[in-house]
Tab-separated table of C-alpha atoms in Angstrom:
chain	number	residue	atom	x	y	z
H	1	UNK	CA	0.000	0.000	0.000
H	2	UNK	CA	1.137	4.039	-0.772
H	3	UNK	CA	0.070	7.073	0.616
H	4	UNK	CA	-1.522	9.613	-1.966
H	5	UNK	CA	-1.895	12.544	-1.130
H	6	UNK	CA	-4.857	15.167	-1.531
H	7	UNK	CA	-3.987	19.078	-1.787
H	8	UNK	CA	-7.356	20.944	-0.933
H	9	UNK	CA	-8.434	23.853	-0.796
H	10	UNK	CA	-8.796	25.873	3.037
H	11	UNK	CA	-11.261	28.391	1.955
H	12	UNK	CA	-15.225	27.972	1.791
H	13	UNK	CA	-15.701	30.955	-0.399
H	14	UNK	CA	-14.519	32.549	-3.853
H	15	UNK	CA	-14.491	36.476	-4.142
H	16	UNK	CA	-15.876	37.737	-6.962
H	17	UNK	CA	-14.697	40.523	-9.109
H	18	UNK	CA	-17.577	43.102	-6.850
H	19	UNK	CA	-15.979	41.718	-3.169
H	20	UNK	CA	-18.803	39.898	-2.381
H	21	UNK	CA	-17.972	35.990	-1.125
H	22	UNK	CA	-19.286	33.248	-3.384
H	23	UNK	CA	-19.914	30.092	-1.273
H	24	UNK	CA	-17.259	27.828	-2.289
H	25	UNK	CA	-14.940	25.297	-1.188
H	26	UNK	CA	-13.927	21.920	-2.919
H	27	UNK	CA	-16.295	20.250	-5.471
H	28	UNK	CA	-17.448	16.752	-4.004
H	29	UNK	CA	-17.224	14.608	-7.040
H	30	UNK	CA	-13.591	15.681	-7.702
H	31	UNK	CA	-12.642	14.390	-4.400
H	32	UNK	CA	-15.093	11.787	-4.185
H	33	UNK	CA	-14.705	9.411	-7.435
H	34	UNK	CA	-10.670	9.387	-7.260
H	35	UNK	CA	-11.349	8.964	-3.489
H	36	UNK	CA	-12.763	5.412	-4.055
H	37	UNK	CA	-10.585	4.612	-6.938
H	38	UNK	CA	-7.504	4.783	-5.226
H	39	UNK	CA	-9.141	3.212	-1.786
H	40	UNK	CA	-10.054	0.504	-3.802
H	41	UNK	CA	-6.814	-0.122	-5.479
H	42	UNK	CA	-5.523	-0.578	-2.194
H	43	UNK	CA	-3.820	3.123	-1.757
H	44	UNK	CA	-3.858	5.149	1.569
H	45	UNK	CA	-4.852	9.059	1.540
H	46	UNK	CA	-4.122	11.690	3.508
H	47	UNK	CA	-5.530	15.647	2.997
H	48	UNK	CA	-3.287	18.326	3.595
H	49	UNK	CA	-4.825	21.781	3.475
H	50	UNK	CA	-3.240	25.767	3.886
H	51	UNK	CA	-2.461	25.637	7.840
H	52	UNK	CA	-3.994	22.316	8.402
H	53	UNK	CA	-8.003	23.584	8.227
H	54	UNK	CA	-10.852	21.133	7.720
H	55	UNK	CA	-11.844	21.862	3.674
H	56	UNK	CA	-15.297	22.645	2.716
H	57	UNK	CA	-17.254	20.940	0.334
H	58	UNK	CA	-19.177	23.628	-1.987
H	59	UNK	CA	-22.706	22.589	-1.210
H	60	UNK	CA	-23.654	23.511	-4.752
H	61	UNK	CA	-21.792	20.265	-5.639
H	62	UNK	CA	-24.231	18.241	-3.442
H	63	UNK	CA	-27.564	19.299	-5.518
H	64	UNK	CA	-29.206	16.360	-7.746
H	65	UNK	CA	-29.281	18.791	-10.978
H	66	UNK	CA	-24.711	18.233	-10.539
H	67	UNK	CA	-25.030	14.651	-9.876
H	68	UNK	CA	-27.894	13.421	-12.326
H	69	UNK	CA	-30.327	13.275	-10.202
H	70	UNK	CA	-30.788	12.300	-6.357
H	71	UNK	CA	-29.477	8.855	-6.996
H	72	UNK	CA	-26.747	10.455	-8.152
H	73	UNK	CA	-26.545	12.852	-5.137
H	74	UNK	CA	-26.932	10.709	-2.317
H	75	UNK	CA	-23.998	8.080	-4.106
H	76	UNK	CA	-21.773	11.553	-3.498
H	77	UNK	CA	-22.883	12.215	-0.001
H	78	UNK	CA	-22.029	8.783	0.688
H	79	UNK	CA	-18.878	8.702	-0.507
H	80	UNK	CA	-18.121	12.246	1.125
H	81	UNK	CA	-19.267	10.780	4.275
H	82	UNK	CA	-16.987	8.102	3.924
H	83	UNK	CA	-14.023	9.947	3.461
H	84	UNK	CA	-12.853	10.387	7.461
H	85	UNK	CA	-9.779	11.796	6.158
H	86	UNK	CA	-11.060	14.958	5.711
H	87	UNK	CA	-11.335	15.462	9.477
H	88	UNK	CA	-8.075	15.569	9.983
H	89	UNK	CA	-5.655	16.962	7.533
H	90	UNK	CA	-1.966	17.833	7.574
H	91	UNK	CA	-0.771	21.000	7.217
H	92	UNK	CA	0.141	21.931	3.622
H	93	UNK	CA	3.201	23.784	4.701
H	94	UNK	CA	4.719	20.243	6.721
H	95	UNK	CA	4.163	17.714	3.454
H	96	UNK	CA	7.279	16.049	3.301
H	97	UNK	CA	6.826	14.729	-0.324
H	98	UNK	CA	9.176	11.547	-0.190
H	99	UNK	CA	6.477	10.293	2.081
H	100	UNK	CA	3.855	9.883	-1.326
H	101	UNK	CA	3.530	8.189	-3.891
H	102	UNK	CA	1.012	10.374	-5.745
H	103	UNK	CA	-0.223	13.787	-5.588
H	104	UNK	CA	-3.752	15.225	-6.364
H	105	UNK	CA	-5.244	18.675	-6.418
H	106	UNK	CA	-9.409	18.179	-6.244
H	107	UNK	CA	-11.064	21.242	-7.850
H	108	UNK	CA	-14.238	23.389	-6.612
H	109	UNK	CA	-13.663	27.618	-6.786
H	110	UNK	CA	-11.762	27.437	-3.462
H	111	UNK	CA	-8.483	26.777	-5.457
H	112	UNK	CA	-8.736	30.228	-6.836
H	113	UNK	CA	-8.948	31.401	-3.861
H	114	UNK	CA	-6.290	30.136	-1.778
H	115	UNK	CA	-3.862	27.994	-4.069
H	116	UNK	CA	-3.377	29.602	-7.019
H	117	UNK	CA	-1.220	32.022	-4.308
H	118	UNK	CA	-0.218	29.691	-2.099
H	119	UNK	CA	3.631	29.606	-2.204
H	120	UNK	CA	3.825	26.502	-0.077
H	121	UNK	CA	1.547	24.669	-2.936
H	122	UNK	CA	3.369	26.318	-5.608
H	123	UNK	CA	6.693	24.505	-4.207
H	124	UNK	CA	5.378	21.308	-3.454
H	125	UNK	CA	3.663	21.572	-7.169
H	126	UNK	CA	7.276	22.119	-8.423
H	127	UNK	CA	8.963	19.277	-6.434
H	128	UNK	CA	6.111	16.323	-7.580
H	129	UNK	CA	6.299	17.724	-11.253
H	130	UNK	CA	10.418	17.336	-10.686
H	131	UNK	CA	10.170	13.812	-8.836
H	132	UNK	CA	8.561	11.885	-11.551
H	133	UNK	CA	5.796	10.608	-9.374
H	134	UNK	CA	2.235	10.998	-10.589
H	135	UNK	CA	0.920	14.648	-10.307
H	136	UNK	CA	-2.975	15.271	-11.023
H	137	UNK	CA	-5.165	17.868	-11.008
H	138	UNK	CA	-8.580	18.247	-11.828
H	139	UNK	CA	-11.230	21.323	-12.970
H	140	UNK	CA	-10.584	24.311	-11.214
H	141	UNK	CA	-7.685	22.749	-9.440
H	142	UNK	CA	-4.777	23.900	-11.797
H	143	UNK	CA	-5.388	27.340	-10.639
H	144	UNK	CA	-3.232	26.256	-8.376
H	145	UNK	CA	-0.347	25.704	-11.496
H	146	UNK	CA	-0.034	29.424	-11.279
H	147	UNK	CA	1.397	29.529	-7.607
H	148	UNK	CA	4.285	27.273	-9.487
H	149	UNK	CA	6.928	29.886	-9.933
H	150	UNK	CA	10.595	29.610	-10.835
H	151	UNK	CA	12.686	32.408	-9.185
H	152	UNK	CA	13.350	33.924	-12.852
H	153	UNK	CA	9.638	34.311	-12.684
H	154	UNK	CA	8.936	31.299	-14.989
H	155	UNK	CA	5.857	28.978	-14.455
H	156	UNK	CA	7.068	25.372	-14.029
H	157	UNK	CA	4.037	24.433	-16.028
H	158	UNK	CA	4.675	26.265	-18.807
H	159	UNK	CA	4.841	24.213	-22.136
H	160	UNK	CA	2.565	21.611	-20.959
H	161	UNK	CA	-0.487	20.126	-21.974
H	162	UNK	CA	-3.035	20.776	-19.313
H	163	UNK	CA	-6.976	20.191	-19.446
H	164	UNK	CA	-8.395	22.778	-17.049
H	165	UNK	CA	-12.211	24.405	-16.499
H	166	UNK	CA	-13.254	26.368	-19.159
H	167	UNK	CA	-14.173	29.740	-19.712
H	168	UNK	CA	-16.583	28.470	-22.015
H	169	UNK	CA	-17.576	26.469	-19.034
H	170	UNK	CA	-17.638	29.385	-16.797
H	171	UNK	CA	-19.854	31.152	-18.873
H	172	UNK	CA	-22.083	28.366	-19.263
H	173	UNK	CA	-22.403	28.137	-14.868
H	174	UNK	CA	-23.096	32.147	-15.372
H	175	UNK	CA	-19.796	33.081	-13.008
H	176	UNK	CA	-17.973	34.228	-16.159
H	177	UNK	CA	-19.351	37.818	-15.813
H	178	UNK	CA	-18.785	38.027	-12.369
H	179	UNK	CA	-15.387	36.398	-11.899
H	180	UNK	CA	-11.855	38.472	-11.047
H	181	UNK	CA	-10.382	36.287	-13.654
H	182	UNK	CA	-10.833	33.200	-15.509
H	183	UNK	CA	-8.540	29.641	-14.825
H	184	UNK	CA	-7.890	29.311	-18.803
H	185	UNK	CA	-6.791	32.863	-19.593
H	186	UNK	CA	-4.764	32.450	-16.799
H	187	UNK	CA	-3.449	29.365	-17.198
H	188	UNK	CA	-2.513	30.547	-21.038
H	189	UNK	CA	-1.160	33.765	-19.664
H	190	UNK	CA	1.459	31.408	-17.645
H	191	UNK	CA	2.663	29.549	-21.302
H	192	UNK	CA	0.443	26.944	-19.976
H	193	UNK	CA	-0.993	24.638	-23.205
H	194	UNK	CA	-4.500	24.260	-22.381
H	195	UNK	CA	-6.555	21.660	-24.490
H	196	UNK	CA	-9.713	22.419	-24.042
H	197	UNK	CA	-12.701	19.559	-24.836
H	198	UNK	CA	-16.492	19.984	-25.205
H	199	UNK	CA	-17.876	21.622	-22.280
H	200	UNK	CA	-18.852	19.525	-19.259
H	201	UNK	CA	-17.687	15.837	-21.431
H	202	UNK	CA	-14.462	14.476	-19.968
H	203	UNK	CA	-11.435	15.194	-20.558
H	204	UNK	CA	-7.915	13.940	-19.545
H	205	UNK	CA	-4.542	15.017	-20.885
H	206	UNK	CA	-1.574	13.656	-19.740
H	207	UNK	CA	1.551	15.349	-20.348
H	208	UNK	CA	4.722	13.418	-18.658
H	209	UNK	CA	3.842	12.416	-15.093
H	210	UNK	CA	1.081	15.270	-15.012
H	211	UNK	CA	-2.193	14.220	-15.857
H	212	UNK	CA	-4.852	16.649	-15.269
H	213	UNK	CA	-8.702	17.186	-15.891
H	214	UNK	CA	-11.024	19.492	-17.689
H	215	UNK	CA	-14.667	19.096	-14.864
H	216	UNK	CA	-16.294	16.865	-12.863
H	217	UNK	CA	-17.026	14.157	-15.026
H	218	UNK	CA	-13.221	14.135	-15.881
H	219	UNK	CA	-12.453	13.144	-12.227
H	220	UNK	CA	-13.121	9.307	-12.791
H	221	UNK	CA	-11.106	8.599	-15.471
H	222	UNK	CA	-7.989	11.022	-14.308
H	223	UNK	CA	-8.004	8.570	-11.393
H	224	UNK	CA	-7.676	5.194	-13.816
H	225	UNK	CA	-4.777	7.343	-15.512
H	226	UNK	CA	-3.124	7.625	-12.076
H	227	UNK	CA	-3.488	4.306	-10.829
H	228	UNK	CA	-1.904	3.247	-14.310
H	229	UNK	CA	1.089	5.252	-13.308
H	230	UNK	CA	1.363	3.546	-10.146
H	231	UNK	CA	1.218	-0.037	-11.845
């Protein structure tokens, strides 16, 4: 058995471009389908968050019109419910890396909150991509790619391929308008590649030992990419 480990977000809201606090947090599918994946291959996982805080699930992500339907909704709950290691993280800033075998970023709007500045994230982000080991991210969690900064000022990302939330897709969930700034002009700001797929259809690119995913429904399959890696 290995320890994977789960960068989340410490925030439960997403400021908007007018200062007003968008409920956020981490999206519960993203956290929720690699989750059992990885539990089921046999793989520990431990959460590490900004100063060690219990993460918040965006509640949004817990509505039946997310999940396809209440079926679909109470499978998530379930799963969320199951995952006890969300009660106790590590503190982001302590991760000593040699100690994983994996790393994964879950998405949600908290990311662009908190990690896309995080300088401890941006570090650790650097290190995994440098170690070889399997480094995925999902949705909005790349924002965090942009807290990956080389002293010259150089994003260790760029010149990758990277799947990442839309704007297309942010336009579509109506936060487009309202945002500070959007996750693909950002990312493509950084030199980041982003291939972008049909909106809300999955999507995985895997670039080296980054694989990363466009939304939600990309969450699954990043997780059989990662497990592949770890064959």
């Amino acid at each position: 058995m290995s320890k994977i480990l789960f960068v989340m977000t410490g925030v439960d809201h997403w400021t908007l471009a007018d200062g007003t606090r968008h409920p956020s947090g981490f999206w519960a599918e993203e956290a929720v389908a690699p989750y059992r994946a990885f539990k089921a291959a046999g793989h520990e996982v431990v959460v590490a968050t900004p100063g060690g805080v219990v993460p918040t699930v965006d509640k949004g992500s817990l509505a039946p019109e997310v999940n396809g339907g209440r079926q679909g909704a109470d499978e998530i709950a379930e799963g969320l419910s199951a995952m006890t290691e969300l009660e106790h993280p590590i503190t982001l800033e302590d991760v000593d890396l040699a100690e994983y075998a994996a790393v994964f970023y879950p998405g949600g709007h908290g990311p662009m909150e908190d990690l896309a500045v995080d300088a401890a994230s941006g570090r650790l982000l650097i290190d995994a991509l440098d170690s070889g080991r399997p480094l995925a991210v999902v949705c909005h969690g790349p924002a965090a790619l942009l807290a990956a900064v080389h002293e010259d000022g150089s994003n260790a990302f760029a010149g990758y391929e990277v799947a990442a939330f839309t704007n297309a897709e942010e336009t579509q969930a109506g936060l487009a308008d309202k945002a500070k700034w959007l996750l693909e002009t950002r990312l493509v700001e950084a030199g980041v590649n982003v291939r972008a797929g049909e909106p809300w259809a999955p999507n995985v690119v895997v670039d080296r030992n980054l694989v990363t995913g466009q939304n939600p429904s990309s969450s699954a399959p990043l997780a059989a990419e990662v497990l592949k890696k770890l064959a």
